[in-house]
Amino acid sequence: MRMAILLFAAGICGLQSMAALPPAEVLTGCGGFSTAAALAAFHMRRSSPAAAMLLLGMVAVCGGFLWAAWRAEIRLADGLPAVWEGRDVVLRGRVADLPQRMEEGVRFGFRVEVVEPAEGDSVPQVPENIQLSWYRPRPRTAEAAPVEGDGEGGEVEEEVMPARAGELWRLKVRLKRPHGFVNPNGFDYEAWLLQRGIRATGYVRTSADNHLLAADGGGFLAWVHGLRGEVRDRFLATLPEAPYAGVLVALVVGDQRAIPNAQWDVFRNTGLTHLVAISGMHVSLFALLAGGALGLAWRRLPWLALRLPARKAAAVAALAGGVAYGLLAGLGLPVQRALVMLAVLAVAWMLGREVAPSRVLALALFSVLLADPWAVLAPGFWLSFGAVATILLVASGRLGGKRGGWREATRLQLGITLTLLPALLALFQSFSVVAPLANAVAIPAISFLVTPLALLAAAVPVDALLHMAHWLMAITMIPVDWLAASPWALWQQAVPPLPLIVAGTAATAVLLLPRGAGGKLAAVAVLLALLSWRPPRPQEGEFWLTVLDLGNGLSVHLQTARHDLLYDAGPPYGPAADAGSRVVLPYLTGLGVQRLDLLLLSHDDMDHIGGAEAVLAGMRVEAAMASETLPLLATAGLPVSRCETGTNWSWDGVVFEVLHPQPGHAPARRNNDDSCVLRVRGAGGSALLVGDIEARAEAALVGRLGDALASELIVVAHHGSRSSSTARFVDSVLPEAALFSSGYRNPYGHPHPAVWARWQEAGARNWRTDEQGGLIARMGREGLAVEAVRALRPRYWHGR
């Protein structure tokens, strides 16, 4: 059974890695083969058991594949037609969950009940589950950029209205299909939305149509979400200035938005993020306490124990307690997985079956994938099942005999850390070196003291309980903060290739075997290879250029054999987020970049420098260059040089030359024309980065350099605005490839169709980040090769 479930999971993984859903003929053929194979296995079960098992394994793989394909077809069918993107739609529906507060407004799930017909048009087709943002008023600026998934972004004049779970609203909204940034090793936002069944995102428009229809209703879950909101508000009101109030809120109701970014960095560096999220451990612990308490009381009442054994009563109480905590925590996907595992174990106890722990884990895996075939896309799926499997192996005594007390706890924590190391490198490009020490301190304190006190404070409105929980949390964080501050707390490296990840996982399993088992030296060698792996870099005289997909802004990474340059750092996404932290740093970390030799900021528009502060804070930067005086560079404490014509240098056989602006020039009327223009020349050709220069600066460049501007590649000016890319400039450059960095459905209409056509007519092949994701250009000795990330790693949900 266990092997069949693993093969069923393999079939689901296979479907989720496909670029497109298989056609009906393939699914029909797969179903027919499964039926025939199952019948053949039944007839061969005695005559040829090995062949029968093989056939059943193939049936399991096909079953997982078909199940995931069927569910995907259903979910994708509930989509927003492209024709209704960016158009006003009036909806009636209910706030479906606990609204999440943001500095710029509020975000919430919305379950659509009625779609009103558009004036003079048909009834729009709108998905049942959407995500809406309702913004505070803010001025419309050219630099404003939407947070990924927030809808159309810049056009946010709306007044934030109160929105509570279960309320029935009539709202005028503007929607778009699920769309996220796609970069090498980046977060797949579209997969995240698909897993949660959110098939459109958008924002609330200013309109007299917006009004509350009913303040209550929505059923039991709406009432639960309302209760969660009350608990959150009471916690934050009771602890208004307390540093760990957000952590207590997260531990009780699962809302993590009140946790500051600095605290998230501490938890990440110490491997404690699982403790501040409602995880399987919290649910299991609460269930254990509930079941243990009832079981203890049950045994004291013989007349009850005679009717129902205390063990079965404890199982029911444990499941009920876990479900109650899960509801209070919002029934997020990690909580749902934990409840499924708990339910499998409780049912086994109720039936009086002694089920092996590994079988319980397999049944839980099967149940989770039946309910959610997209679970395999979530990092938490692999980490939670990996951790539980390690606990079962180590705690069962099969791997070296049973020990007691602190030795067993130490062995267990080290075993989990070791086993999850390859997965952490694959998923997050890092792991915490101090995690065993930090967990040894934090797990007992947070799990057995802080969380129970916080839950008690949620049930009993006594402020002293909440203050005590916060005091204990603050005491716990003293040694944790010290560990997080150590320079060796976090190991970071590039994402290793899949074969090395698989080999590393196998090696950790070998190292957990009892003493005397063979292969341990080989396992150590594999782990050393995993930890020392470095991705390939350009050869001497070659360079690689990557235009990141980050919305309507710009950030370009240039890499030579031994040097790295970042040209601009992308836009801000709001008061608490920017492209530097959301896109640039994860990309650089995933590529194994440990430092930047130069940060070049073309000019001071926020869509180019909005992420620079995060880059400077999150990565070692050796030097900076800018065409203007920028305060953020003046306070960074690193050498800053002026970007002006005549500046040039060479790295690894690649020449970098600044072509604009001229020394001593008067500031341009529009600072776009002060953008730093950089030409990069390698053995196979050159690339031109021109920032946001417009017609005036382009004319000056053509006048000075003429046909000497010719380059194989250009990152097109100003995201493809019609104020740039004049005909004379295009004719002077005549590139093979023109790369456009623009945001999906951006309000400026970038790239302009006339500009797009002008570069095409000049013989360039055009590429754009909003439709193709990050763009990777390799300038080798053989010439130029360009690839789009969406084409390199396509998935069936992209663009759907």
mmCIF file with all atom_site columns, N, CA, C and O in Angstrom, residues 11-31 61-74 76 374 795-797 800:
data_model
loop_
_atom_site.group_PDB
_atom_site.id
_atom_site.type_symbol
_atom_site.label_atom_id
_atom_site.label_alt_id
_atom_site.label_comp_id
_atom_site.label_asym_id
_atom_site.label_entity_id
_atom_site.label_seq_id
_atom_site.pdbx_PDB_ins_code
_atom_site.Cartn_x
_atom_site.Cartn_y
_atom_site.Cartn_z
_atom_site.occupancy
_atom_site.B_iso_or_equiv
_atom_site.pdbx_formal_charge
_atom_site.auth_seq_id
_atom_site.auth_comp_id
_atom_site.auth_asym_id
_atom_site.auth_atom_id
_atom_site.pdbx_PDB_model_num
ATOM 1   N N  . GLY A 1 11  ? 2.662   10.255 -9.822  1.00 0.00 ? 11  GLY A N  1
ATOM 2   C CA . GLY A 1 11  ? 1.798   10.627 -10.945 1.00 0.00 ? 11  GLY A CA 1
ATOM 3   C C  . GLY A 1 11  ? 1.302   12.058 -10.835 1.00 0.00 ? 11  GLY A C  1
ATOM 4   O O  . GLY A 1 11  ? 1.248   12.796 -11.836 1.00 0.00 ? 11  GLY A O  1
ATOM 5   N N  . ILE A 1 12  ? 0.967   12.475 -9.620  1.00 0.00 ? 12  ILE A N  1
ATOM 6   C CA . ILE A 1 12  ? 0.518   13.858 -9.414  1.00 0.00 ? 12  ILE A CA 1
ATOM 7   C C  . ILE A 1 12  ? 1.654   14.829 -9.683  1.00 0.00 ? 12  ILE A C  1
ATOM 8   O O  . ILE A 1 12  ? 1.478   15.855 -10.350 1.00 0.00 ? 12  ILE A O  1
ATOM 9   N N  . CYS A 1 13  ? 2.861   14.494 -9.199  1.00 0.00 ? 13  CYS A N  1
ATOM 10  C CA . CYS A 1 13  ? 4.017   15.364 -9.453  1.00 0.00 ? 13  CYS A CA 1
ATOM 11  C C  . CYS A 1 13  ? 4.280   15.484 -10.953 1.00 0.00 ? 13  CYS A C  1
ATOM 12  O O  . CYS A 1 13  ? 4.630   16.565 -11.449 1.00 0.00 ? 13  CYS A O  1
ATOM 13  N N  . GLY A 1 14  ? 4.110   14.382 -11.679 1.00 0.00 ? 14  GLY A N  1
ATOM 14  C CA . GLY A 1 14  ? 4.316   14.427 -13.115 1.00 0.00 ? 14  GLY A CA 1
ATOM 15  C C  . GLY A 1 14  ? 3.367   15.379 -13.812 1.00 0.00 ? 14  GLY A C  1
ATOM 16  O O  . GLY A 1 14  ? 3.768   16.153 -14.686 1.00 0.00 ? 14  GLY A O  1
ATOM 17  N N  . LEU A 1 15  ? 2.100   15.355 -13.411 1.00 0.00 ? 15  LEU A N  1
ATOM 18  C CA . LEU A 1 15  ? 1.123   16.265 -14.023 1.00 0.00 ? 15  LEU A CA 1
ATOM 19  C C  . LEU A 1 15  ? 1.448   17.712 -13.683 1.00 0.00 ? 15  LEU A C  1
ATOM 20  O O  . LEU A 1 15  ? 1.368   18.597 -14.537 1.00 0.00 ? 15  LEU A O  1
ATOM 21  N N  . GLN A 1 16  ? 1.826   17.967 -12.425 1.00 0.00 ? 16  GLN A N  1
ATOM 22  C CA . GLN A 1 16  ? 2.076   19.349 -12.004 1.00 0.00 ? 16  GLN A CA 1
ATOM 23  C C  . GLN A 1 16  ? 3.350   19.930 -12.614 1.00 0.00 ? 16  GLN A C  1
ATOM 24  O O  . GLN A 1 16  ? 3.580   21.134 -12.494 1.00 0.00 ? 16  GLN A O  1
ATOM 25  N N  . SER A 1 17  ? 4.161   19.113 -13.246 1.00 0.00 ? 17  SER A N  1
ATOM 26  C CA . SER A 1 17  ? 5.363   19.629 -13.902 1.00 0.00 ? 17  SER A CA 1
ATOM 27  C C  . SER A 1 17  ? 5.166   19.826 -15.402 1.00 0.00 ? 17  SER A C  1
ATOM 28  O O  . SER A 1 17  ? 6.109   20.184 -16.110 1.00 0.00 ? 17  SER A O  1
ATOM 29  N N  . MET A 1 18  ? 3.953   19.627 -15.901 1.00 0.00 ? 18  MET A N  1
ATOM 30  C CA . MET A 1 18  ? 3.708   19.716 -17.339 1.00 0.00 ? 18  MET A CA 1
ATOM 31  C C  . MET A 1 18  ? 3.511   21.158 -17.797 1.00 0.00 ? 18  MET A C  1
ATOM 32  O O  . MET A 1 18  ? 2.997   22.006 -17.059 1.00 0.00 ? 18  MET A O  1
ATOM 33  N N  . ALA A 1 19  ? 3.910   21.402 -19.045 1.00 0.00 ? 19  ALA A N  1
ATOM 34  C CA . ALA A 1 19  ? 3.756   22.728 -19.630 1.00 0.00 ? 19  ALA A CA 1
ATOM 35  C C  . ALA A 1 19  ? 2.320   23.001 -20.056 1.00 0.00 ? 19  ALA A C  1
ATOM 36  O O  . ALA A 1 19  ? 1.891   24.148 -20.133 1.00 0.00 ? 19  ALA A O  1
ATOM 37  N N  . ALA A 1 20  ? 1.566   21.949 -20.355 1.00 0.00 ? 20  ALA A N  1
ATOM 38  C CA . ALA A 1 20  ? 0.164   22.092 -20.760 1.00 0.00 ? 20  ALA A CA 1
ATOM 39  C C  . ALA A 1 20  ? -0.580  20.838 -20.327 1.00 0.00 ? 20  ALA A C  1
ATOM 40  O O  . ALA A 1 20  ? 0.007   19.751 -20.250 1.00 0.00 ? 20  ALA A O  1
ATOM 41  N N  . LEU A 1 21  ? -1.855  20.986 -20.042 1.00 0.00 ? 21  LEU A N  1
ATOM 42  C CA . LEU A 1 21  ? -2.644  19.817 -19.668 1.00 0.00 ? 21  LEU A CA 1
ATOM 43  C C  . LEU A 1 21  ? -2.777  18.888 -20.867 1.00 0.00 ? 21  LEU A C  1
ATOM 44  O O  . LEU A 1 21  ? -2.938  19.346 -22.008 1.00 0.00 ? 21  LEU A O  1
ATOM 45  N N  . PRO A 1 22  ? -2.693  17.587 -20.637 1.00 0.00 ? 22  PRO A N  1
ATOM 46  C CA . PRO A 1 22  ? -2.765  16.646 -21.764 1.00 0.00 ? 22  PRO A CA 1
ATOM 47  C C  . PRO A 1 22  ? -4.134  16.689 -22.427 1.00 0.00 ? 22  PRO A C  1
ATOM 48  O O  . PRO A 1 22  ? -5.149  16.937 -21.764 1.00 0.00 ? 22  PRO A O  1
ATOM 49  N N  . PRO A 1 23  ? -4.183  16.451 -23.722 1.00 0.00 ? 23  PRO A N  1
ATOM 50  C CA . PRO A 1 23  ? -5.475  16.445 -24.424 1.00 0.00 ? 23  PRO A CA 1
ATOM 51  C C  . PRO A 1 23  ? -6.341  15.271 -23.985 1.00 0.00 ? 23  PRO A C  1
ATOM 52  O O  . PRO A 1 23  ? -5.866  14.311 -23.364 1.00 0.00 ? 23  PRO A O  1
ATOM 53  N N  . ALA A 1 24  ? -7.618  15.335 -24.331 1.00 0.00 ? 24  ALA A N  1
ATOM 54  C CA . ALA A 1 24  ? -8.582  14.319 -23.903 1.00 0.00 ? 24  ALA A CA 1
ATOM 55  C C  . ALA A 1 24  ? -8.179  12.929 -24.388 1.00 0.00 ? 24  ALA A C  1
ATOM 56  O O  . ALA A 1 24  ? -8.391  11.935 -23.671 1.00 0.00 ? 24  ALA A O  1
ATOM 57  N N  . GLU A 1 25  ? -7.586  12.833 -25.593 1.00 0.00 ? 25  GLU A N  1
ATOM 58  C CA . GLU A 1 25  ? -7.217  11.504 -26.111 1.00 0.00 ? 25  GLU A CA 1
ATOM 59  C C  . GLU A 1 25  ? -6.168  10.836 -25.225 1.00 0.00 ? 25  GLU A C  1
ATOM 60  O O  . GLU A 1 25  ? -6.215  9.628  -24.987 1.00 0.00 ? 25  GLU A O  1
ATOM 61  N N  . VAL A 1 26  ? -5.215  11.641 -24.734 1.00 0.00 ? 26  VAL A N  1
ATOM 62  C CA . VAL A 1 26  ? -4.174  11.090 -23.865 1.00 0.00 ? 26  VAL A CA 1
ATOM 63  C C  . VAL A 1 26  ? -4.782  10.614 -22.548 1.00 0.00 ? 26  VAL A C  1
ATOM 64  O O  . VAL A 1 26  ? -4.451  9.528  -22.049 1.00 0.00 ? 26  VAL A O  1
ATOM 65  N N  . LEU A 1 27  ? -5.677  11.422 -21.983 1.00 0.00 ? 27  LEU A N  1
ATOM 66  C CA . LEU A 1 27  ? -6.299  11.036 -20.709 1.00 0.00 ? 27  LEU A CA 1
ATOM 67  C C  . LEU A 1 27  ? -7.160  9.796  -20.889 1.00 0.00 ? 27  LEU A C  1
ATOM 68  O O  . LEU A 1 27  ? -7.174  8.906  -20.028 1.00 0.00 ? 27  LEU A O  1
ATOM 69  N N  . THR A 1 28  ? -7.878  9.723  -21.997 1.00 0.00 ? 28  THR A N  1
ATOM 70  C CA . THR A 1 28  ? -8.690  8.530  -22.269 1.00 0.00 ? 28  THR A CA 1
ATOM 71  C C  . THR A 1 28  ? -7.804  7.295  -22.410 1.00 0.00 ? 28  THR A C  1
ATOM 72  O O  . THR A 1 28  ? -8.106  6.224  -21.863 1.00 0.00 ? 28  THR A O  1
ATOM 73  N N  . GLY A 1 29  ? -6.705  7.445  -23.140 1.00 0.00 ? 29  GLY A N  1
ATOM 74  C CA . GLY A 1 29  ? -5.790  6.324  -23.294 1.00 0.00 ? 29  GLY A CA 1
ATOM 75  C C  . GLY A 1 29  ? -5.186  5.892  -21.981 1.00 0.00 ? 29  GLY A C  1
ATOM 76  O O  . GLY A 1 29  ? -5.037  4.685  -21.709 1.00 0.00 ? 29  GLY A O  1
ATOM 77  N N  . CYS A 1 30  ? -4.840  6.862  -21.135 1.00 0.00 ? 30  CYS A N  1
ATOM 78  C CA . CYS A 1 30  ? -4.276  6.551  -19.821 1.00 0.00 ? 30  CYS A CA 1
ATOM 79  C C  . CYS A 1 30  ? -5.299  5.818  -18.958 1.00 0.00 ? 30  CYS A C  1
ATOM 80  O O  . CYS A 1 30  ? -4.975  4.849  -18.267 1.00 0.00 ? 30  CYS A O  1
ATOM 81  N N  . GLY A 1 31  ? -6.570  6.264  -19.026 1.00 0.00 ? 31  GLY A N  1
ATOM 82  C CA . GLY A 1 31  ? -7.621  5.587  -18.265 1.00 0.00 ? 31  GLY A CA 1
ATOM 83  C C  . GLY A 1 31  ? -7.848  4.169  -18.755 1.00 0.00 ? 31  GLY A C  1
ATOM 84  O O  . GLY A 1 31  ? -8.018  3.232  -17.960 1.00 0.00 ? 31  GLY A O  1
ATOM 85  N N  . VAL A 1 61  ? 0.447   5.159  -10.639 1.00 0.00 ? 61  VAL A N  1
ATOM 86  C CA . VAL A 1 61  ? 0.998   6.353  -11.279 1.00 0.00 ? 61  VAL A CA 1
ATOM 87  C C  . VAL A 1 61  ? -0.052  7.001  -12.182 1.00 0.00 ? 61  VAL A C  1
ATOM 88  O O  . VAL A 1 61  ? -0.279  8.223  -12.140 1.00 0.00 ? 61  VAL A O  1
ATOM 89  N N  . CYS A 1 62  ? -0.719  6.180  -12.997 1.00 0.00 ? 62  CYS A N  1
ATOM 90  C CA . CYS A 1 62  ? -1.756  6.714  -13.892 1.00 0.00 ? 62  CYS A CA 1
ATOM 91  C C  . CYS A 1 62  ? -2.917  7.305  -13.096 1.00 0.00 ? 62  CYS A C  1
ATOM 92  O O  . CYS A 1 62  ? -3.495  8.328  -13.488 1.00 0.00 ? 62  CYS A O  1
ATOM 93  N N  . GLY A 1 63  ? -3.241  6.679  -11.966 1.00 0.00 ? 63  GLY A N  1
ATOM 94  C CA . GLY A 1 63  ? -4.327  7.196  -11.142 1.00 0.00 ? 63  GLY A CA 1
ATOM 95  C C  . GLY A 1 63  ? -4.023  8.589  -10.612 1.00 0.00 ? 63  GLY A C  1
ATOM 96  O O  . GLY A 1 63  ? -4.876  9.484  -10.648 1.00 0.00 ? 63  GLY A O  1
ATOM 97  N N  . GLY A 1 64  ? -2.793  8.787  -10.108 1.00 0.00 ? 64  GLY A N  1
ATOM 98  C CA . GLY A 1 64  ? -2.413  10.117 -9.641  1.00 0.00 ? 64  GLY A CA 1
ATOM 99  C C  . GLY A 1 64  ? -2.426  11.138 -10.757 1.00 0.00 ? 64  GLY A C  1
ATOM 100 O O  . GLY A 1 64  ? -2.881  12.272 -10.581 1.00 0.00 ? 64  GLY A O  1
ATOM 101 N N  . PHE A 1 65  ? -1.921  10.746 -11.916 1.00 0.00 ? 65  PHE A N  1
ATOM 102 C CA . PHE A 1 65  ? -1.876  11.631 -13.079 1.00 0.00 ? 65  PHE A CA 1
ATOM 103 C C  . PHE A 1 65  ? -3.281  12.046 -13.509 1.00 0.00 ? 65  PHE A C  1
ATOM 104 O O  . PHE A 1 65  ? -3.564  13.231 -13.719 1.00 0.00 ? 65  PHE A O  1
ATOM 105 N N  . LEU A 1 66  ? -4.184  11.064 -13.605 1.00 0.00 ? 66  LEU A N  1
ATOM 106 C CA . LEU A 1 66  ? -5.554  11.355 -14.034 1.00 0.00 ? 66  LEU A CA 1
ATOM 107 C C  . LEU A 1 66  ? -6.299  12.198 -13.010 1.00 0.00 ? 66  LEU A C  1
ATOM 108 O O  . LEU A 1 66  ? -7.064  13.100 -13.369 1.00 0.00 ? 66  LEU A O  1
ATOM 109 N N  . TRP A 1 67  ? -6.099  11.899 -11.733 1.00 0.00 ? 67  TRP A N  1
ATOM 110 C CA . TRP A 1 67  ? -6.783  12.655 -10.680 1.00 0.00 ? 67  TRP A CA 1
ATOM 111 C C  . TRP A 1 67  ? -6.366  14.125 -10.726 1.00 0.00 ? 67  TRP A C  1
ATOM 112 O O  . TRP A 1 67  ? -7.206  15.038 -10.679 1.00 0.00 ? 67  TRP A O  1
ATOM 113 N N  . ALA A 1 68  ? -5.062  14.372 -10.819 1.00 0.00 ? 68  ALA A N  1
ATOM 114 C CA . ALA A 1 68  ? -4.580  15.748 -10.854 1.00 0.00 ? 68  ALA A CA 1
ATOM 115 C C  . ALA A 1 68  ? -5.048  16.468 -12.122 1.00 0.00 ? 68  ALA A C  1
ATOM 116 O O  . ALA A 1 68  ? -5.399  17.654 -12.078 1.00 0.00 ? 68  ALA A O  1
ATOM 117 N N  . ALA A 1 69  ? -5.073  15.751 -13.261 1.00 0.00 ? 69  ALA A N  1
ATOM 118 C CA . ALA A 1 69  ? -5.515  16.367 -14.518 1.00 0.00 ? 69  ALA A CA 1
ATOM 119 C C  . ALA A 1 69  ? -6.987  16.743 -14.461 1.00 0.00 ? 69  ALA A C  1
ATOM 120 O O  . ALA A 1 69  ? -7.390  17.833 -14.915 1.00 0.00 ? 69  ALA A O  1
ATOM 121 N N  . TRP A 1 70  ? -7.815  15.866 -13.911 1.00 0.00 ? 70  TRP A N  1
ATOM 122 C CA . TRP A 1 70  ? -9.255  16.142 -13.809 1.00 0.00 ? 70  TRP A CA 1
ATOM 123 C C  . TRP A 1 70  ? -9.513  17.352 -12.921 1.00 0.00 ? 70  TRP A C  1
ATOM 124 O O  . TRP A 1 70  ? -10.294 18.245 -13.268 1.00 0.00 ? 70  TRP A O  1
ATOM 125 N N  . ARG A 1 71  ? -8.822  17.390 -11.762 1.00 0.00 ? 71  ARG A N  1
ATOM 126 C CA . ARG A 1 71  ? -9.014  18.527 -10.860 1.00 0.00 ? 71  ARG A CA 1
ATOM 127 C C  . ARG A 1 71  ? -8.523  19.824 -11.497 1.00 0.00 ? 71  ARG A C  1
ATOM 128 O O  . ARG A 1 71  ? -9.131  20.886 -11.314 1.00 0.00 ? 71  ARG A O  1
ATOM 129 N N  . ALA A 1 72  ? -7.421  19.750 -12.240 1.00 0.00 ? 72  ALA A N  1
ATOM 130 C CA . ALA A 1 72  ? -6.887  20.952 -12.880 1.00 0.00 ? 72  ALA A CA 1
ATOM 131 C C  . ALA A 1 72  ? -7.842  21.478 -13.948 1.00 0.00 ? 72  ALA A C  1
ATOM 132 O O  . ALA A 1 72  ? -8.038  22.693 -14.072 1.00 0.00 ? 72  ALA A O  1
ATOM 133 N N  . GLU A 1 73  ? -8.434  20.572 -14.730 1.00 0.00 ? 73  GLU A N  1
ATOM 134 C CA . GLU A 1 73  ? -9.393  20.996 -15.758 1.00 0.00 ? 73  GLU A CA 1
ATOM 135 C C  . GLU A 1 73  ? -10.561 21.743 -15.123 1.00 0.00 ? 73  GLU A C  1
ATOM 136 O O  . GLU A 1 73  ? -11.012 22.778 -15.629 1.00 0.00 ? 73  GLU A O  1
ATOM 137 N N  . ILE A 1 74  ? -11.069 21.215 -14.013 1.00 0.00 ? 74  ILE A N  1
ATOM 138 C CA . ILE A 1 74  ? -12.202 21.852 -13.339 1.00 0.00 ? 74  ILE A CA 1
ATOM 139 C C  . ILE A 1 74  ? -11.823 23.237 -12.837 1.00 0.00 ? 74  ILE A C  1
ATOM 140 O O  . ILE A 1 74  ? -12.559 24.220 -13.019 1.00 0.00 ? 74  ILE A O  1
ATOM 141 N N  . LEU A 1 76  ? -9.288  25.263 -13.729 1.00 0.00 ? 76  LEU A N  1
ATOM 142 C CA . LEU A 1 76  ? -8.947  26.231 -14.768 1.00 0.00 ? 76  LEU A CA 1
ATOM 143 C C  . LEU A 1 76  ? -10.173 26.693 -15.558 1.00 0.00 ? 76  LEU A C  1
ATOM 144 O O  . LEU A 1 76  ? -10.180 27.780 -16.136 1.00 0.00 ? 76  LEU A O  1
ATOM 145 N N  . TRP A 1 374 ? -2.531  19.966 -5.661  1.00 0.00 ? 374 TRP A N  1
ATOM 146 C CA . TRP A 1 374 ? -1.518  21.008 -5.850  1.00 0.00 ? 374 TRP A CA 1
ATOM 147 C C  . TRP A 1 374 ? -0.624  21.149 -4.627  1.00 0.00 ? 374 TRP A C  1
ATOM 148 O O  . TRP A 1 374 ? 0.266   22.002 -4.619  1.00 0.00 ? 374 TRP A O  1
ATOM 149 N N  . ARG A 1 795 ? 4.581   26.049 -17.249 1.00 0.00 ? 795 ARG A N  1
ATOM 150 C CA . ARG A 1 795 ? 3.632   25.264 -16.461 1.00 0.00 ? 795 ARG A CA 1
ATOM 151 C C  . ARG A 1 795 ? 2.223   25.519 -16.991 1.00 0.00 ? 795 ARG A C  1
ATOM 152 O O  . ARG A 1 795 ? 1.938   26.609 -17.496 1.00 0.00 ? 795 ARG A O  1
ATOM 153 N N  . TYR A 1 796 ? 1.367   24.543 -16.849 1.00 0.00 ? 796 TYR A N  1
ATOM 154 C CA . TYR A 1 796 ? 0.055   24.627 -17.493 1.00 0.00 ? 796 TYR A CA 1
ATOM 155 C C  . TYR A 1 796 ? -0.810  25.756 -16.941 1.00 0.00 ? 796 TYR A C  1
ATOM 156 O O  . TYR A 1 796 ? -1.756  26.188 -17.598 1.00 0.00 ? 796 TYR A O  1
ATOM 157 N N  . TRP A 1 797 ? -0.511  26.244 -15.757 1.00 0.00 ? 797 TRP A N  1
ATOM 158 C CA . TRP A 1 797 ? -1.336  27.308 -15.179 1.00 0.00 ? 797 TRP A CA 1
ATOM 159 C C  . TRP A 1 797 ? -0.840  28.694 -15.568 1.00 0.00 ? 797 TRP A C  1
ATOM 160 O O  . TRP A 1 797 ? -1.529  29.686 -15.324 1.00 0.00 ? 797 TRP A O  1
ATOM 161 N N  . ARG A 1 800 ? -3.169  31.335 -17.289 1.00 0.00 ? 800 ARG A N  1
ATOM 162 C CA . ARG A 1 800 ? -4.535  30.794 -17.292 1.00 0.00 ? 800 ARG A CA 1
ATOM 163 C C  . ARG A 1 800 ? -5.367  31.388 -16.159 1.00 0.00 ? 800 ARG A C  1
ATOM 164 O O  . ARG A 1 800 ? -4.845  31.657 -15.095 1.00 0.00 ? 800 ARG A O  1
#
